[in-house]
Amino acid sequence: TLATAMADDSARIRDLHLGMADAMDADRKKQEINDAKMRAVAQRVDYDQFVNLVAGAHLKPVKPVDKGEGGGGGFNYFVMPPDTAAPAEAGGASSAAPTGKAVAPAASLKVPKTGIDFHKAWRRQCKDEVTRAAYLRLVDPQLLPTIFQAEFEPDVFDGVVQSLDILLGGEDLPARAREAAGAPAGNEAAEAFAEDVLLAAGWLTMLPEVNRFGLALEFVADDTRAALARLFAGLREGACARLPLSSERQRAELADLLQRPALDALVEKYND
């Protein structure tokens, strides 16, 4: 009948409206997530902050209410609660680790098999310089091209270079190298420093061999460029090549890495 046909048409129209509303809502959510990702990349946030920004992409601030319009001066807009740690005890030193996150002990770190493994552990577990240095020591620099076959992300590149700079003492690298080179045989501190210099030289030598190194270098931070300048200036210090390493193989490897022609060629790769 006519009434039945009109009812069917009305139901189809209603279904179409609901379908269009759902599709528009899905498109809106997708756009909000994409916008959140772009903001996160522009702000150069770490992995955990990236996840939080994307998860909160749908949140909208509530317009503050003017007290003159009524409203009693209550809670006017949405604010994400700060991620704070418990206050330090009186007289005690505050922790340098990020608040709200436990710093993973170095013993829990595993040798990465892929770039994804490295990026994930670096962002989630390596929250302080001690843990970062321990993680860098786990990786044989000769294996970097194999591990990072896909890409080496710019923010992780920044973190690695800056951690190497901190590990060797920044501007104090030349003085530390001279002190270690002049230390008596068997000095454990001098040998540990020498191994760190060998580690940094190996990482800096092999990083240009990883896939998409040029892209990472293109987006390098100014602090990272300053760290690279300090590292190369310090490695050119003659005392670095005389550091006391425990094995003849290590001494020969360090001497090869720190030869002036090899260093000059390496610096050119980072300046391209």
XYZ file of N, CA and C in Angstrom:
816
model
N 0.836 -1.196 0.000
C 0.000 0.000 0.000
C 0.865 1.237 0.000
N 0.221 2.377 -0.200
C 0.932 3.648 -0.222
C 1.572 3.939 1.125
N 0.883 3.630 2.214
C 1.420 3.902 3.546
C 2.669 3.063 3.804
N 2.619 1.807 3.376
C 3.771 0.916 3.569
C 4.974 1.402 2.774
N 4.732 1.822 1.515
C 5.818 2.314 0.667
C 6.450 3.561 1.266
N 5.617 4.460 1.799
C 6.148 5.678 2.404
C 6.958 5.353 3.648
N 6.502 4.354 4.422
C 7.240 3.959 5.620
C 8.594 3.369 5.250
N 8.595 2.547 4.165
C 9.859 1.963 3.717
C 10.828 3.043 3.245
N 10.310 4.014 2.492
C 11.160 5.103 2.017
C 11.729 5.896 3.194
N 10.879 6.129 4.195
C 11.324 6.878 5.371
C 12.428 6.121 6.107
N 12.280 4.781 6.192
C 13.301 3.976 6.872
C 14.616 4.003 6.105
N 14.520 3.934 4.760
C 15.755 3.959 3.946
C 16.460 5.302 4.091
N 15.676 6.373 4.088
C 16.275 7.705 4.238
C 16.953 7.842 5.608
N 16.262 7.302 6.637
C 16.840 7.360 7.978
C 18.158 6.577 8.040
N 18.172 5.403 7.389
C 19.400 4.593 7.362
C 20.523 5.310 6.611
N 20.144 5.985 5.515
C 21.146 6.743 4.767
C 21.727 7.864 5.621
N 20.875 8.569 6.349
C 21.339 9.656 7.213
C 22.292 9.132 8.289
N 21.892 7.983 8.891
C 22.749 7.406 9.924
C 24.089 6.962 9.341
N 24.039 6.360 8.138
C 25.277 5.932 7.492
C 26.186 7.103 7.166
N 25.593 8.199 6.668
C 26.375 9.397 6.358
C 26.957 10.004 7.625
N 26.170 10.003 8.715
C 26.670 10.550 9.973
C 27.845 9.734 10.499
N 27.724 8.401 10.392
C 28.823 7.540 10.840
C 30.079 7.764 9.994
N 29.890 7.891 8.667
C 31.035 8.098 7.779
C 31.714 9.443 8.073
N 30.885 10.484 8.298
C 31.447 11.795 8.611
C 32.180 11.777 9.950
N 31.633 11.031 10.928
C 32.282 10.919 12.225
C 33.620 10.186 12.095
N 33.655 9.127 11.272
C 34.910 8.391 11.055
C 35.951 9.282 10.383
N 35.503 10.068 9.367
C 36.432 10.986 8.696
C 36.962 12.038 9.660
N 36.083 12.530 10.548
C 36.510 13.540 11.515
C 37.570 12.975 12.464
N 37.312 11.753 12.964
C 38.264 11.127 13.869
C 39.606 10.878 13.180
N 39.547 10.434 11.922
C 40.780 10.192 11.171
C 41.567 11.483 11.000
N 40.861 12.576 10.698
C 41.530 13.862 10.516
C 42.124 14.352 11.834
N 41.407 14.162 12.928
C 41.927 14.573 14.241
C 43.207 13.817 14.582
N 43.216 12.513 14.296
C 44.406 11.703 14.577
C 45.570 12.135 13.700
N 45.304 12.374 12.412
C 46.372 12.833 11.516
C 46.924 14.185 11.954
N 46.023 15.084 12.371
C 46.475 16.390 12.854
C 47.332 16.242 14.105
N 46.933 15.325 15.008
C 47.707 15.101 16.230
C 49.089 14.548 15.904
N 49.158 13.649 14.926
C 50.456 13.098 14.516
C 51.365 14.189 13.950
N 50.795 15.066 13.136
C 51.593 16.148 12.548
C 52.094 17.099 13.630
N 51.242 17.404 14.632
C 51.678 18.270 15.732
C 52.803 17.604 16.520
N 52.682 16.294 16.733
C 53.702 15.569 17.491
C 55.042 15.587 16.760
N 55.001 15.388 15.439
C 56.248 15.428 14.654
C 56.860 16.822 14.686
N 56.013 17.851 14.542
C 56.513 19.227 14.543
C 57.135 19.600 15.891
N 56.588 19.050 16.979
C 57.096 19.360 18.323
C 58.268 18.473 18.726
N 58.606 17.466 17.876
C 59.751 16.574 18.125
C 59.633 15.900 19.498
N 58.445 15.389 19.806
C 58.227 14.751 21.099
C 58.794 13.339 21.081
N 58.942 12.732 22.280
C 59.415 11.359 22.339
C 58.244 10.403 22.085
N 58.540 9.091 22.112
C 57.519 8.103 21.718
C 56.312 8.143 22.643
N 56.550 8.194 23.962
C 55.432 8.168 24.909
C 54.541 9.396 24.751
N 55.158 10.573 24.559
C 54.372 11.787 24.339
C 53.584 11.696 23.033
N 54.205 11.089 22.010
C 53.516 10.900 20.726
C 52.245 10.076 20.922
N 52.371 8.969 21.672
C 51.207 8.107 21.924
C 50.117 8.870 22.664
N 50.507 9.662 23.669
C 49.519 10.420 24.440
C 48.805 11.457 23.584
N 49.552 12.140 22.716
C 48.938 13.144 21.847
C 47.925 12.514 20.898
N 48.285 11.366 20.328
C 47.374 10.705 19.396
C 46.150 10.173 20.136
N 46.366 9.605 21.343
C 45.244 9.072 22.112
C 44.266 10.167 22.530
N 44.763 11.375 22.729
C 43.894 12.480 23.137
C 43.492 13.393 22.000
N 43.595 12.887 20.771
C 43.300 13.730 19.608
C 41.863 14.220 19.591
N 40.953 13.432 20.173
C 39.523 13.781 20.116
C 39.116 14.762 21.207
N 40.011 15.034 22.167
C 39.637 15.899 23.290
C 39.578 17.356 22.839
N 38.568 18.063 23.297
C 38.388 19.469 22.951
C 38.276 20.289 24.232
N 38.972 21.434 24.303
C 38.829 22.275 25.488
C 37.439 22.894 25.541
N 36.892 23.016 26.745
C 35.600 23.663 26.944
C 35.814 25.154 27.098
N 35.015 25.946 26.420
C 35.189 27.389 26.470
C 34.986 27.887 27.903
N 35.934 28.674 28.421
C 35.783 29.183 29.794
C 34.488 29.973 29.951
N 33.866 29.859 31.116
C 32.617 30.569 31.399
C 32.922 31.879 32.092
N 32.373 32.959 31.561
C 32.547 34.273 32.176
C 31.777 34.305 33.490
N 32.438 34.715 34.567
C 31.775 34.769 35.872
C 30.557 35.682 35.860
N 30.602 36.704 34.987
C 29.479 37.631 34.925
C 28.234 37.011 34.337
N 28.395 35.845 33.643
C 27.259 35.185 33.029
C 26.697 34.088 33.918
N 27.215 34.015 35.127
C 26.782 32.938 36.017
C 27.669 31.741 35.827
N 27.668 30.891 36.767
C 28.514 29.712 36.654
C 29.313 29.522 37.908
N 29.373 30.525 38.776
C 29.947 30.345 40.087
C 31.440 30.192 40.151
N 32.129 30.426 39.036
C 33.593 30.350 39.074
C 34.105 28.958 39.344
N 33.389 27.914 38.902
C 33.830 26.540 39.115
C 34.876 26.123 38.098
N 34.954 24.819 37.892
C 35.919 24.276 36.935
C 35.413 24.540 35.524
N 36.166 25.343 34.761
C 35.644 25.872 33.509
C 36.095 25.131 32.262
N 37.216 24.406 32.319
C 37.697 23.775 31.100
C 38.511 22.543 31.446
N 38.686 21.696 30.432
C 39.378 20.425 30.635
C 40.884 20.643 30.669
N 41.514 20.039 31.651
C 42.969 20.113 31.765
C 43.489 18.717 32.027
N 44.458 18.276 31.220
C 45.054 16.969 31.469
C 45.828 17.029 32.780
N 45.672 16.064 33.665
C 46.416 16.077 34.923
C 47.906 15.922 34.673
N 48.736 16.687 35.377
C 50.177 16.598 35.158
C 50.700 15.267 35.632
N 51.739 14.774 34.929
C 52.376 13.520 35.296
C 53.485 13.834 36.278
N 53.183 13.755 37.543
C 54.141 14.160 38.555
C 54.550 12.987 39.395
N 55.780 13.053 39.887
C 56.274 12.018 40.777
C 56.135 12.500 42.201
N 56.261 11.580 43.152
C 56.176 11.956 44.563
C 57.324 12.874 44.902
N 57.090 13.898 45.746
C 58.158 14.825 46.081
C 59.306 14.123 46.771
N 60.520 14.635 46.532
C 61.698 14.039 47.146
C 61.686 14.297 48.639
N 62.281 13.360 49.376
C 62.357 13.529 50.815
C 63.219 14.720 51.158
N 62.924 15.308 52.296
C 63.664 16.491 52.719
C 65.141 16.167 52.792
N 65.944 17.022 52.191
C 67.382 16.857 52.226
C 67.900 15.899 51.176
N 67.000 15.201 50.468
C 67.446 14.242 49.469
C 67.483 14.877 48.098
N 68.301 14.303 47.211
C 68.425 14.832 45.854
C 67.249 14.351 45.033
N 66.711 15.231 44.192
C 65.604 14.850 43.332
C 66.131 14.007 42.190
N 65.288 13.123 41.701
C 65.720 12.237 40.618
C 65.739 12.983 39.304
N 66.761 12.694 38.457
C 66.856 13.330 37.148
C 66.057 12.577 36.104
N 65.563 11.395 36.430
C 64.792 10.612 35.478
C 63.425 11.240 35.278
N 62.801 11.058 34.086
C 61.486 11.621 33.834
C 60.483 11.144 34.863
N 59.570 12.045 35.273
C 58.594 11.718 36.300
C 57.581 10.736 35.772
N 57.084 9.920 36.692
C 56.012 9.006 36.340
C 56.460 7.774 35.594
N 57.742 7.641 35.273
C 58.233 6.489 34.543
C 59.412 5.891 35.285
N 59.396 4.598 35.466
C 60.517 3.942 36.117
C 61.630 3.758 35.103
N 62.850 4.058 35.504
C 63.996 3.904 34.613
C 64.375 2.434 34.561
N 64.426 1.871 33.368
C 64.746 0.461 33.227
C 66.197 0.222 33.574
N 66.507 -0.774 34.407
C 67.893 -1.081 34.699
C 68.594 -1.583 33.448
N 69.897 -1.325 33.382
C 70.650 -1.713 32.194
C 70.575 -3.213 31.956
N 70.432 -4.004 33.031
C 70.401 -5.454 32.887
C 69.190 -5.931 32.092
N 68.123 -5.122 32.028
C 66.914 -5.540 31.310
C 66.996 -5.248 29.815
N 68.011 -4.548 29.371
C 68.159 -4.199 27.966
C 68.666 -5.400 27.167
N 68.188 -5.526 25.952
C 68.595 -6.626 25.081
C 69.232 -6.074 23.811
N 70.129 -6.843 23.235
C 70.768 -6.435 21.981
C 69.699 -6.364 20.894
N 69.557 -5.227 20.216
C 68.513 -5.109 19.194
C 68.873 -5.899 17.931
N 67.853 -6.493 17.333
C 68.061 -7.217 16.081
C 67.689 -6.375 14.872
N 66.797 -5.405 15.090
C 66.328 -4.549 14.002
C 66.271 -3.102 14.477
N 66.096 -2.202 13.520
C 65.939 -0.801 13.875
C 64.709 -0.561 14.722
N 63.651 -1.331 14.465
C 62.428 -1.185 15.269
C 62.723 -1.525 16.723
N 63.483 -2.606 16.940
C 63.859 -2.980 18.311
C 64.623 -1.848 18.989
N 65.568 -1.269 18.245
C 66.396 -0.204 18.831
C 65.558 1.026 19.148
N 64.745 1.467 18.192
C 63.923 2.655 18.400
C 62.978 2.471 19.590
N 62.363 1.294 19.683
C 61.407 1.038 20.765
C 62.101 1.073 22.120
N 63.246 0.371 22.240
C 63.962 0.343 23.522
C 64.514 1.717 23.870
N 65.009 2.436 22.870
C 65.589 3.765 23.124
C 64.530 4.717 23.679
N 63.350 4.684 23.101
C 62.304 5.620 23.509
C 61.613 5.208 24.813
N 61.443 3.913 25.016
C 60.663 3.458 26.162
C 61.514 3.154 27.390
N 62.737 2.687 27.190
C 63.539 2.237 28.316
C 64.722 3.145 28.649
N 65.282 3.774 27.647
C 66.498 4.569 27.874
C 66.124 5.997 28.260
N 65.766 6.178 29.522
C 65.265 7.454 30.000
C 66.336 8.310 30.679
N 67.528 7.773 30.916
C 68.593 8.567 31.532
C 69.904 8.219 30.842
N 70.921 9.038 31.075
C 72.179 8.882 30.341
C 72.904 7.591 30.690
N 72.750 7.129 31.917
C 73.410 5.877 32.301
C 72.845 4.713 31.488
N 71.522 4.651 31.378
C 70.884 3.573 30.626
C 71.164 3.695 29.137
N 71.175 4.912 28.617
C 71.477 5.109 27.194
C 72.884 4.642 26.864
N 73.846 5.012 27.714
C 75.227 4.579 27.476
C 75.336 3.063 27.524
N 74.639 2.439 28.480
C 74.663 0.976 28.586
C 74.072 0.333 27.332
N 73.023 0.941 26.788
C 72.395 0.385 25.590
C 73.303 0.543 24.378
N 73.960 1.679 24.254
C 74.878 1.882 23.131
C 76.030 0.885 23.187
N 76.470 0.536 24.400
C 77.576 -0.419 24.542
C 77.167 -1.830 24.123
N 75.866 -2.118 24.131
C 75.403 -3.447 23.724
C 75.536 -3.680 22.222
N 75.595 -2.598 21.458
C 75.536 -2.695 20.002
C 76.938 -2.618 19.407
N 77.300 -3.600 18.613
C 78.560 -3.556 17.864
C 78.381 -2.569 16.716
N 79.137 -1.478 16.697
C 78.939 -0.487 15.626
C 79.042 -1.062 14.222
N 79.811 -2.132 14.053
C 79.938 -2.734 12.719
C 78.612 -3.308 12.220
N 77.685 -3.562 13.141
C 76.402 -4.148 12.761
C 75.320 -3.104 12.488
N 75.644 -1.818 12.629
C 74.623 -0.780 12.445
C 73.948 -0.840 11.073
N 74.687 -1.012 9.959
C 73.994 -1.086 8.666
C 73.035 -2.265 8.565
N 73.350 -3.362 9.278
C 72.464 -4.525 9.264
C 71.226 -4.285 10.125
N 71.423 -3.661 11.280
C 70.301 -3.406 12.186
C 69.345 -2.383 11.594
N 69.900 -1.301 11.046
C 69.064 -0.210 10.540
C 68.947 -0.296 9.021
N 68.315 -1.366 8.553
C 68.129 -1.525 7.113
C 66.989 -0.661 6.593
N 66.037 -0.324 7.463
C 64.894 0.490 7.027
C 65.233 1.975 7.131
N 65.456 2.467 8.345
C 65.754 3.875 8.528
C 66.279 4.113 9.933
N 66.883 5.271 10.118
C 67.353 5.702 11.437
C 66.645 7.026 11.697
N 65.670 7.024 12.593
C 64.788 8.172 12.743
C 65.534 9.369 13.335
N 65.236 10.582 12.863
C 66.001 11.771 13.255
C 66.073 12.025 14.745
N 64.963 11.828 15.476
C 65.001 12.115 16.908
C 65.903 11.137 17.652
N 65.948 9.884 17.186
C 66.829 8.891 17.800
C 68.279 9.201 17.435
N 68.509 9.638 16.210
C 69.853 10.063 15.797
C 70.348 11.187 16.709
N 69.491 12.168 16.954
C 69.852 13.258 17.873
C 70.234 12.705 19.241
N 69.402 11.803 19.754
C 69.647 11.268 21.084
C 70.943 10.495 21.181
N 71.241 9.697 20.170
C 72.469 8.891 20.183
C 73.703 9.786 20.170
N 73.725 10.758 19.263
C 74.900 11.638 19.164
C 75.084 12.443 20.451
N 73.996 12.980 20.974
C 74.118 13.769 22.205
C 74.531 12.907 23.389
N 74.100 11.657 23.429
C 74.510 10.758 24.502
C 75.997 10.431 24.398
N 76.495 10.229 23.188
C 77.931 9.988 23.003
C 78.749 11.199 23.455
N 78.238 12.384 23.151
C 78.918 13.612 23.567
C 78.983 13.710 25.093
N 77.867 13.416 25.744
C 77.830 13.457 27.211
C 78.727 12.379 27.802
N 78.708 11.196 27.200
C 79.512 10.084 27.694
C 80.999 10.430 27.728
N 81.468 11.152 26.707
C 82.895 11.484 26.626
C 83.252 12.797 27.297
N 82.265 13.495 27.838
C 82.578 14.694 28.606
C 82.400 16.001 27.880
N 81.837 15.974 26.655
C 81.606 17.228 25.934
C 82.906 17.977 25.670
N 82.949 19.229 26.077
C 84.135 20.060 25.840
C 85.350 19.584 26.637
N 85.128 18.751 27.650
C 86.240 18.242 28.467
C 86.901 17.014 27.853
N 86.439 16.560 26.691
C 86.998 15.362 26.074
C 88.513 15.450 25.877
N 89.063 16.528 25.299
C 90.524 16.566 25.128
C 91.289 16.445 26.446
N 90.827 17.156 27.479
C 91.514 17.103 28.777
C 91.396 15.712 29.384
N 90.227 15.091 29.272
C 90.047 13.746 29.816
C 90.920 12.744 29.073
N 91.061 12.928 27.765
C 91.905 12.023 26.980
C 93.364 12.137 27.407
N 93.848 13.359 27.607
C 95.244 13.540 28.033
C 95.473 12.921 29.411
N 94.501 13.102 30.304
C 94.639 12.538 31.651
C 94.659 11.015 31.600
N 93.754 10.417 30.801
C 93.703 8.959 30.704
C 94.944 8.395 30.021
N 95.435 9.098 28.988
C 96.633 8.620 28.281
C 97.856 8.632 29.185
N 97.882 9.543 30.154
C 99.015 9.637 31.063
C 98.860 8.832 32.335
N 97.754 8.096 32.462
C 97.517 7.310 33.671
C 98.440 6.096 33.706
N 98.769 5.614 34.882
C 99.625 4.422 34.984
C 98.929 3.189 34.419
N 99.704 2.203 34.014
C 99.153 0.970 33.449
C 98.226 0.295 34.460
N 97.126 -0.228 33.962
C 96.179 -0.913 34.821
C 95.155 -0.016 35.470
N 95.176 1.271 35.165
C 94.199 2.196 35.736
C 92.826 1.893 35.123
N 91.901 1.416 35.945
C 90.596 0.978 35.444
C 89.774 2.131 34.875
N 89.839 3.288 35.513
C 89.072 4.439 35.014
C 89.564 4.857 33.635
N 90.895 4.851 33.451
C 91.462 5.236 32.159
C 91.076 4.231 31.080
N 91.096 2.939 31.418
C 90.735 1.917 30.438
C 89.241 1.993 30.083
N 88.405 2.277 31.083
C 86.971 2.409 30.809
C 86.708 3.594 29.887
N 87.404 4.699 30.128
C 87.245 5.866 29.265
C 87.718 5.551 27.852
N 88.826 4.826 27.732
C 89.340 4.460 26.409
C 88.326 3.617 25.643
N 87.672 2.698 26.334
C 86.652 1.872 25.674
C 85.468 2.718 25.213
N 85.117 3.746 25.981
C 84.031 4.634 25.569
C 84.422 5.457 24.340
N 85.686 5.880 24.277
C 86.163 6.611 23.097
C 86.104 5.709 21.870
N 86.523 4.448 22.028
C 86.445 3.493 20.921
C 84.992 3.278 20.496
N 84.099 3.189 21.474
C 82.674 3.032 21.177
C 82.146 4.210 20.365
N 82.438 5.427 20.825
C 81.942 6.632 20.140
C 82.524 6.729 18.735
N 83.810 6.459 18.595
C 84.440 6.527 17.273
C 83.816 5.501 16.337
N 83.503 4.307 16.862
C 82.872 3.288 16.032
C 81.470 3.674 15.600
N 80.678 4.196 16.524
C 79.324 4.641 16.175
C 79.369 5.758 15.131
N 80.207 6.752 15.355
C 80.276 7.879 14.419
C 80.758 7.433 13.045
N 81.632 6.432 13.000
C 82.146 5.940 11.728
C 81.096 5.167 10.952
N 80.266 4.389 11.648
C 79.316 3.513 10.972
C 77.943 4.141 10.743
N 77.594 5.188 11.478
C 76.280 5.809 11.279
C 76.044 6.261 9.831
N 77.040 6.846 9.148
C 76.792 7.249 7.751
C 76.491 6.086 6.817
N 76.734 4.850 7.278
C 76.496 3.688 6.423
C 75.076 3.145 6.556
N 74.290 3.657 7.519
C 72.938 3.136 7.691
C 72.018 3.723 6.627
N 70.919 3.027 6.386
C 69.972 3.473 5.369
C 69.329 4.804 5.763
N 69.191 5.695 4.808
C 68.545 6.999 4.970
C 69.261 7.875 6.004
N 70.583 7.706 6.085
C 71.374 8.559 6.977
C 71.226 10.030 6.579
N 71.207 10.291 5.272
C 71.085 11.666 4.798
C 69.806 12.331 5.259
N 68.711 11.569 5.321
C 67.438 12.135 5.774
C 67.512 12.494 7.248
N 68.095 11.602 8.051
C 68.248 11.899 9.475
C 69.125 13.125 9.679
N 70.172 13.230 8.880
C 71.086 14.363 9.011
C 70.416 15.673 8.602
N 69.493 15.579 7.653
C 68.801 16.780 7.173
C 67.967 17.422 8.278
N 67.441 16.602 9.190
C 66.577 17.105 10.252
C 67.291 17.173 11.599
N 68.609 17.127 11.577
C 69.363 17.111 12.827
C 69.156 18.416 13.595
N 69.094 18.323 14.914
C 68.888 19.499 15.758
C 70.189 20.285 15.903
N 70.064 21.560 16.234
C 71.249 22.400 16.412
C 72.133 21.879 17.544
N 71.506 21.380 18.611
C 72.287 20.823 19.718
C 73.106 19.623 19.261
N 72.568 18.866 18.332
C 73.281 17.698 17.826
C 74.472 18.122 16.981
N 74.317 19.153 16.172
C 75.447 19.651 15.375
C 76.566 20.151 16.291
N 76.189 20.818 17.368
C 77.197 21.274 18.326
C 77.888 20.084 18.981
N 77.112 19.040 19.294
C 77.694 17.837 19.900
C 78.658 17.153 18.930
N 78.292 17.084 17.654
C 79.182 16.499 16.655
C 80.491 17.283 16.552
N 80.378 18.604 16.579
C 81.585 19.435 16.505
C 82.504 19.163 17.691
N 81.941 19.040 18.893
C 82.755 18.751 20.083
C 83.389 17.371 19.990
N 82.613 16.391 19.525
C 83.134 15.034 19.425
C 84.304 14.945 18.459
N 84.150 15.517 17.276
C 85.221 15.425 16.296
C 86.444 16.240 16.723
N 86.211 17.382 17.345
C 87.343 18.173 17.847
C 88.101 17.392 18.919
N 87.380 16.713 19.796
C 88.026 15.940 20.846
C 88.739 14.714 20.315
N 88.124 14.034 19.331
C 88.750 12.840 18.772
C 90.020 13.176 17.998
N 90.127 14.414 17.534
C 91.356 14.838 16.849
C 92.503 15.074 17.832
N 92.184 15.147 19.112
C 93.221 15.290 20.133
C 94.140 14.068 20.079
N 95.423 14.313 19.936
C 96.379 13.222 19.758
C 96.356 12.201 20.870
N 96.001 12.626 22.082
C 96.009 11.708 23.216
C 94.978 10.593 23.053
N 93.918 10.817 22.276
C 92.893 9.784 22.102
C 93.480 8.527 21.463
N 94.409 8.702 20.555
C 95.010 7.548 19.888
C 95.979 6.800 20.793
N 96.339 7.360 21.936
C 97.287 6.716 22.858
C 96.596 6.188 24.115
N 95.300 6.119 24.084
C 94.564 5.680 25.263
C 94.857 4.208 25.571
N 94.872 3.841 26.853
C 95.228 2.477 27.265
C 94.073 1.488 27.125
N 94.059 0.744 26.039
C 93.054 -0.292 25.846
C 93.650 -1.654 26.203
N 92.780 -2.571 26.600
C 93.258 -3.835 27.168
C 93.814 -4.800 26.130
N 93.389 -4.683 24.873
C 93.855 -5.634 23.863
C 94.535 -4.918 22.706
N 95.427 -5.646 22.073
C 96.123 -5.100 20.905
C 95.156 -4.830 19.767
N 94.155 -5.689 19.627
C 93.161 -5.497 18.568
C 92.415 -4.184 18.759
N 92.010 -3.885 19.996
C 91.301 -2.635 20.265
C 92.198 -1.428 20.005
N 93.458 -1.522 20.398
C 94.376 -0.396 20.172
C 94.556 -0.141 18.686
N 94.681 -1.216 17.902
C 94.841 -1.059 16.456
C 93.569 -0.490 15.823
N 92.422 -0.958 16.299
C 91.147 -0.461 15.770
C 90.985 1.027 16.050
N 91.288 1.455 17.272
C 91.157 2.867 17.614
C 92.128 3.719 16.802
N 93.351 3.233 16.634
C 94.333 3.982 15.851
C 93.859 4.169 14.410
N 93.252 3.127 13.828
C 92.745 3.229 12.448
C 91.599 4.234 12.359
N 90.697 4.181 13.337
C 89.545 5.088 13.309
C 89.949 6.544 13.470
N 91.043 6.780 14.220
C 91.418 8.156 14.546
C 92.533 8.708 13.667
N 92.892 8.003 12.609
C 93.858 8.571 11.669
C 93.286 9.855 11.072
N 94.108 10.850 10.938
C 93.625 12.153 10.471
C 92.883 12.083 9.134
N 93.405 11.379 8.100
C 92.641 11.298 6.836
C 91.270 10.646 7.030
N 91.208 9.604 7.871
C 89.926 8.929 8.101
C 88.949 9.856 8.817
N 89.436 10.605 9.805
C 88.566 11.543 10.520
C 88.092 12.665 9.609
N 88.998 13.187 8.780
C 88.613 14.272 7.868
C 87.531 13.807 6.893
N 87.686 12.581 6.366
C 86.686 12.038 5.446
C 85.356 11.821 6.169
N 85.428 11.398 7.424
C 84.208 11.177 8.196
C 83.480 12.487 8.470
N 84.216 13.525 8.818
C 83.605 14.825 9.069
C 82.894 15.327 7.811
N 83.463 15.073 6.651
C 82.823 15.496 5.397
C 81.478 14.833 5.212
N 81.357 13.562 5.625
C 80.064 12.863 5.491
C 78.988 13.525 6.335
N 79.379 14.043 7.500
C 78.406 14.698 8.369
C 78.138 16.138 7.938
N 78.977 16.679 7.113
C 78.786 18.056 6.653
C 78.077 18.142 5.317
N 77.902 17.000 4.643
C 77.243 17.014 3.329
C 75.780 17.422 3.458
